[in-house]
XYZ file of N, CA and C in Angstrom:
423
model
N 20.770 17.514 24.344
C 21.462 18.378 25.283
C 22.140 17.578 26.376
N 21.968 16.265 26.358
C 22.576 15.445 27.397
C 24.096 15.448 27.272
N 24.603 15.725 26.041
C 26.049 15.717 25.844
C 26.688 16.980 26.395
N 25.936 18.068 26.516
C 26.487 19.313 27.039
C 26.581 19.221 28.544
N 27.702 19.637 29.018
C 27.920 19.596 30.452
C 28.702 20.844 30.814
N 28.600 21.259 32.056
C 29.317 22.462 32.475
C 30.827 22.256 32.431
N 31.291 20.995 32.521
C 32.730 20.735 32.584
C 33.362 20.505 31.210
N 32.583 20.259 30.196
C 33.155 20.006 28.870
C 33.156 21.282 28.046
N 34.150 21.376 27.182
C 34.299 22.550 26.325
C 34.287 22.079 24.876
N 33.481 22.709 24.054
C 33.443 22.403 22.634
C 34.237 23.472 21.896
N 35.219 23.028 21.099
C 36.072 23.961 20.369
C 35.719 23.855 18.895
N 35.421 24.977 18.286
C 35.124 25.025 16.863
C 36.332 25.618 16.145
N 36.811 24.905 15.109
C 37.981 25.380 14.362
C 37.682 25.376 12.872
N 38.452 26.197 12.178
C 38.396 26.160 10.727
C 39.252 24.998 10.241
N 38.901 24.484 9.092
C 39.738 23.457 8.483
C 41.016 24.110 7.976
N 42.081 23.343 7.904
C 43.328 23.843 7.337
C 43.198 23.987 5.832
N 44.146 24.650 5.211
C 44.072 24.834 3.758
C 44.244 23.498 3.031
N 43.581 23.385 1.889
C 43.740 22.182 1.080
C 45.128 22.200 0.451
N 45.496 21.108 -0.154
C 46.833 21.002 -0.742
C 47.033 22.046 -1.840
N 46.006 22.246 -2.647
C 46.123 23.219 -3.734
C 46.263 24.639 -3.184
N 45.533 24.937 -2.103
C 45.630 26.274 -1.517
C 46.975 26.469 -0.839
N 47.514 25.426 -0.226
C 48.796 25.542 0.468
C 49.939 25.759 -0.510
N 49.774 25.310 -1.759
C 50.825 25.454 -2.758
C 50.727 26.765 -3.526
N 49.671 27.524 -3.316
C 49.479 28.737 -4.102
C 50.537 29.778 -3.753
N 50.770 30.662 -4.685
C 51.765 31.725 -4.500
C 51.396 32.600 -3.303
N 50.115 32.856 -3.144
C 49.636 33.692 -2.044
C 49.945 33.041 -0.694
N 49.725 31.739 -0.579
C 49.987 31.043 0.684
C 51.480 31.002 0.991
N 52.290 30.846 -0.043
C 53.749 30.815 0.154
C 54.240 32.168 0.644
N 53.765 33.240 0.021
C 54.188 34.580 0.442
C 53.727 34.886 1.863
N 52.506 34.454 2.219
C 52.005 34.684 3.578
C 52.856 33.932 4.601
N 53.254 32.723 4.278
C 54.090 31.943 5.192
C 55.467 32.586 5.345
N 56.002 33.132 4.254
C 57.301 33.806 4.337
C 57.202 35.066 5.189
N 56.087 35.795 5.082
C 55.907 36.999 5.902
C 55.824 36.657 7.385
N 55.209 35.505 7.696
C 55.123 35.078 9.093
C 56.454 34.542 9.608
N 57.422 34.359 8.717
C 58.734 33.873 9.129
C 58.833 32.360 9.200
N 57.906 31.661 8.585
C 57.950 30.203 8.597
C 58.915 29.708 7.527
N 59.433 28.504 7.735
C 60.305 27.897 6.738
C 59.457 27.412 5.567
N 59.880 27.765 4.369
C 59.171 27.347 3.167
C 60.139 26.535 2.327
N 59.760 25.312 2.023
C 60.613 24.451 1.206
C 59.977 24.314 -0.169
N 60.758 24.585 -1.194
C 60.263 24.409 -2.553
C 61.175 23.424 -3.256
N 60.580 22.511 -3.994
C 61.362 21.544 -4.764
C 60.681 21.346 -6.102
N 61.498 21.093 -7.111
C 60.983 20.935 -8.459
C 60.890 19.450 -8.782
N 59.779 19.061 -9.369
C 59.632 17.673 -9.779
C 60.544 17.420 -10.969
N 61.185 16.267 -10.962
C 62.094 15.925 -12.044
C 61.535 14.735 -12.803
N 61.346 14.884 -14.094
C 60.851 13.808 -14.960
C 59.525 13.259 -14.446
N 58.631 14.160 -14.057
C 57.395 13.743 -13.395
C 56.492 12.941 -14.321
N 56.261 13.419 -15.519
C 55.318 12.723 -16.380
C 55.981 11.907 -17.458
N 57.293 11.771 -17.376
C 58.000 11.067 -18.437
C 58.408 9.687 -17.965
N 58.615 8.816 -18.925
C 59.081 7.476 -18.607
C 60.597 7.479 -18.733
N 61.281 7.660 -17.643
C 62.743 7.695 -17.653
C 63.261 6.285 -17.436
N 63.575 5.592 -18.534
C 64.019 4.211 -18.412
C 65.497 4.117 -18.073
N 66.304 4.934 -18.698
C 67.747 4.786 -18.557
C 68.310 6.009 -17.859
N 68.385 5.947 -16.567
C 68.953 7.064 -15.825
C 70.452 6.856 -15.702
N 71.144 7.924 -15.441
C 72.585 7.853 -15.274
C 72.854 7.260 -13.899
N 73.614 6.183 -13.870
C 73.812 5.491 -12.601
C 74.918 6.117 -11.774
N 75.761 6.907 -12.391
C 76.829 7.542 -11.625
C 76.248 8.686 -10.808
N 76.901 9.012 -9.721
C 76.390 10.026 -8.816
C 76.687 11.412 -9.388
N 75.702 12.026 -10.018
C 75.925 13.319 -10.654
C 76.120 14.425 -9.635
N 75.479 14.323 -8.486
C 75.672 15.345 -7.452
C 77.113 15.334 -6.963
N 77.676 14.151 -6.842
C 79.072 14.034 -6.414
C 79.991 14.641 -7.477
N 79.669 14.409 -8.740
C 80.471 14.994 -9.813
C 80.390 16.515 -9.787
N 79.217 17.047 -9.472
C 79.054 18.498 -9.424
C 79.859 19.121 -8.293
N 79.963 18.412 -7.170
C 80.686 18.957 -6.022
C 82.201 18.917 -6.207
N 82.671 18.012 -7.037
C 84.114 17.876 -7.225
C 84.669 19.106 -7.934
N 85.888 19.446 -7.577
C 86.521 20.607 -8.202
C 87.347 20.205 -9.414
N 87.691 18.928 -9.517
C 88.474 18.477 -10.658
C 87.601 18.448 -11.907
N 88.251 18.285 -13.039
C 87.530 18.210 -14.310
C 87.056 16.768 -14.505
N 85.863 16.468 -14.000
C 85.302 15.128 -14.121
C 84.119 15.165 -15.076
N 83.933 14.084 -15.798
C 82.807 14.002 -16.724
C 82.438 12.540 -16.921
N 81.259 12.311 -17.461
C 80.821 10.954 -17.765
C 81.463 10.521 -19.072
N 81.874 9.266 -19.133
C 82.436 8.735 -20.368
C 81.328 8.619 -21.408
N 81.668 8.964 -22.617
C 80.712 8.883 -23.719
C 81.093 7.720 -24.626
N 80.166 7.311 -25.462
C 80.439 6.282 -26.456
C 81.389 6.879 -27.488
N 82.387 6.102 -27.905
C 83.345 6.626 -28.886
C 82.719 6.638 -30.280
N 83.352 7.371 -31.174
C 82.834 7.461 -32.540
C 82.961 6.132 -33.271
N 83.957 5.302 -32.885
C 84.092 3.985 -33.522
C 82.847 3.134 -33.266
N 82.326 3.202 -32.054
C 81.101 2.461 -31.729
C 79.953 2.975 -32.586
N 79.847 4.288 -32.706
C 78.791 4.875 -33.523
C 78.879 4.444 -34.971
N 80.117 4.377 -35.498
C 80.287 3.959 -36.891
C 79.900 2.498 -37.080
N 80.284 1.640 -36.129
C 79.932 0.219 -36.229
C 78.416 0.051 -36.178
N 77.760 0.785 -35.285
C 76.292 0.708 -35.188
C 75.657 1.191 -36.486
N 76.164 2.309 -36.998
C 75.596 2.878 -38.222
C 75.788 1.935 -39.408
N 76.994 1.361 -39.556
C 77.247 0.449 -40.676
C 76.401 -0.818 -40.559
N 76.286 -1.354 -39.348
C 75.466 -2.547 -39.156
C 74.000 -2.278 -39.440
N 73.537 -1.108 -39.025
C 72.138 -0.730 -39.263
C 71.876 -0.579 -40.757
N 72.816 0.071 -41.463
C 72.624 0.288 -42.898
C 72.744 -1.017 -43.683
N 73.604 -1.939 -43.216
C 73.727 -3.219 -43.918
C 72.436 -4.036 -43.799
N 71.700 -3.841 -42.726
C 70.405 -4.507 -42.555
C 69.284 -3.753 -43.268
N 69.590 -2.548 -43.779
C 68.576 -1.751 -44.457
C 67.594 -1.095 -43.507
N 68.047 -0.776 -42.290
C 67.176 -0.169 -41.286
C 67.471 1.320 -41.149
N 66.443 2.097 -40.901
C 66.644 3.495 -40.529
C 66.839 3.546 -39.017
N 67.215 4.719 -38.526
C 67.368 4.869 -37.076
C 66.041 4.586 -36.377
N 64.958 5.052 -36.987
C 63.635 4.840 -36.388
C 63.272 3.361 -36.368
N 63.588 2.642 -37.467
C 63.290 1.206 -37.524
C 64.066 0.439 -36.460
N 65.354 0.770 -36.326
C 66.181 0.096 -35.319
C 65.671 0.399 -33.914
N 65.297 1.653 -33.680
C 64.781 2.037 -32.363
C 63.495 1.281 -32.049
N 62.618 1.153 -33.034
C 61.369 0.418 -32.836
C 61.652 -1.053 -32.556
N 62.646 -1.595 -33.251
C 62.982 -3.011 -33.105
C 63.501 -3.337 -31.704
N 64.219 -2.385 -31.097
C 64.790 -2.643 -29.765
C 64.015 -1.932 -28.656
N 62.856 -1.368 -28.979
C 61.990 -0.689 -27.998
C 62.681 0.498 -27.334
N 63.315 1.316 -28.110
C 63.932 2.550 -27.619
C 63.419 3.699 -28.470
N 63.768 4.919 -28.055
C 63.399 6.095 -28.830
C 64.438 6.310 -29.935
N 64.019 6.863 -31.082
C 64.979 7.124 -32.159
C 66.125 8.038 -31.726
N 65.859 8.924 -30.785
C 66.909 9.833 -30.309
C 68.040 9.058 -29.631
N 67.714 7.933 -28.998
C 68.741 7.109 -28.342
C 69.709 6.570 -29.385
N 69.177 6.072 -30.498
C 70.026 5.553 -31.575
C 70.874 6.677 -32.155
N 70.271 7.835 -32.359
C 71.013 8.983 -32.893
C 72.147 9.379 -31.953
N 71.891 9.355 -30.650
C 72.930 9.698 -29.677
C 74.074 8.695 -29.709
N 73.761 7.415 -29.806
C 74.814 6.396 -29.854
C 75.642 6.531 -31.129
N 74.982 6.784 -32.259
C 75.717 6.886 -33.519
C 76.578 8.139 -33.585
N 76.162 9.209 -32.917
C 76.934 10.451 -32.964
C 77.967 10.539 -31.849
N 77.951 9.587 -30.909
C 78.939 9.601 -29.832
C 78.552 10.469 -28.656
N 77.295 10.869 -28.554
C 76.852 11.717 -27.438
C 76.319 10.915 -26.263
N 76.047 9.632 -26.469
C 75.375 8.826 -25.442
C 76.349 8.351 -24.370
N 75.843 8.232 -23.158
C 76.589 7.601 -22.075
C 76.335 6.105 -22.205
N 77.390 5.281 -22.260
C 77.187 3.857 -22.553
C 76.306 3.161 -21.523
N 75.346 2.432 -22.030
C 74.452 1.633 -21.198
C 74.489 0.221 -21.769
N 74.949 -0.736 -20.969
C 75.142 -2.095 -21.473
C 73.846 -2.743 -21.941
N 72.723 -2.402 -21.318
C 71.447 -2.975 -21.760
C 71.111 -2.516 -23.174
N 71.254 -1.222 -23.416
C 70.928 -0.682 -24.740
C 71.915 -1.208 -25.773
N 73.210 -1.217 -25.427
C 74.210 -1.722 -26.367
C 73.955 -3.194 -26.691
N 73.557 -3.969 -25.702
C 73.251 -5.381 -25.946
C 72.080 -5.552 -26.896
N 71.044 -4.725 -26.730
C 69.886 -4.805 -27.626
C 70.273 -4.406 -29.046
N 71.126 -3.381 -29.165
C 71.565 -2.951 -30.498
C 72.389 -4.053 -31.151
N 73.299 -4.669 -30.375
C 74.134 -5.748 -30.914
C 73.280 -6.891 -31.447
N 72.264 -7.287 -30.694
C 71.408 -8.390 -31.143
C 70.607 -8.006 -32.385
N 70.208 -6.752 -32.483
C 69.367 -6.328 -33.612
C 70.161 -6.230 -34.908
N 71.430 -5.801 -34.833
C 72.207 -5.601 -36.067
C 73.234 -6.708 -36.289
N 73.315 -7.679 -35.394
C 74.270 -8.793 -35.491
C 75.706 -8.307 -35.605
N 76.021 -7.236 -34.932
C 77.390 -6.712 -34.878
C 77.772 -6.600 -33.420
N 79.042 -6.498 -33.148
C 79.527 -6.352 -31.783
C 80.330 -5.063 -31.658
N 79.645 -3.915 -31.494
C 80.388 -2.655 -31.403
C 81.273 -2.571 -30.164
N 80.969 -3.348 -29.123
C 81.778 -3.278 -27.898
C 83.011 -4.163 -27.961
N 83.134 -5.039 -28.969
C 84.221 -6.006 -28.976
C 85.513 -5.460 -29.572
N 85.501 -4.274 -30.140
C 86.723 -3.687 -30.687
C 87.714 -3.434 -29.551
N 89.025 -3.552 -29.815
C 90.017 -3.374 -28.743
C 89.928 -2.011 -28.063
N 89.552 -0.995 -28.810
C 89.462 0.349 -28.244
C 88.333 0.424 -27.223
N 87.310 -0.407 -27.399
C 86.088 -0.281 -26.611
C 86.032 -1.190 -25.400
N 87.038 -1.995 -25.158
C 86.989 -2.940 -24.041
C 86.927 -2.226 -22.701
N 87.360 -0.961 -22.665
C 87.327 -0.196 -21.409
C 85.894 0.082 -20.973
N 84.951 0.086 -21.920
C 83.552 0.320 -21.568
C 83.080 -0.875 -20.823
């Protein structure tokens, strides 16, 4: 009782909500009813290994009113990759395993859907001993 004094005041408070409770739908609705600002954001690629992100500013592209888009790999590049892969007797999966990429990446490059990435193209070139980027049409990449 030596700590108690007439001049000191002891304040007892409840603990604040835990992180899981603060994120619950009930807590969000209660905060909105009180008129507090509620910020919600979605996690992007949270549990995935995103190795090759698009380096161009996609938000800037979205804000532009002109018809802007990311350049894609041309079909000539896809054909050179496909012919080189087949001449080596590799499937798309084998080539992807050889260069440590996903098979979908190889499929995208061969079909012309991929956004050119020099690291991936370099690995493909070394694996198939072809130079898909050296064609005159492709020097712009």
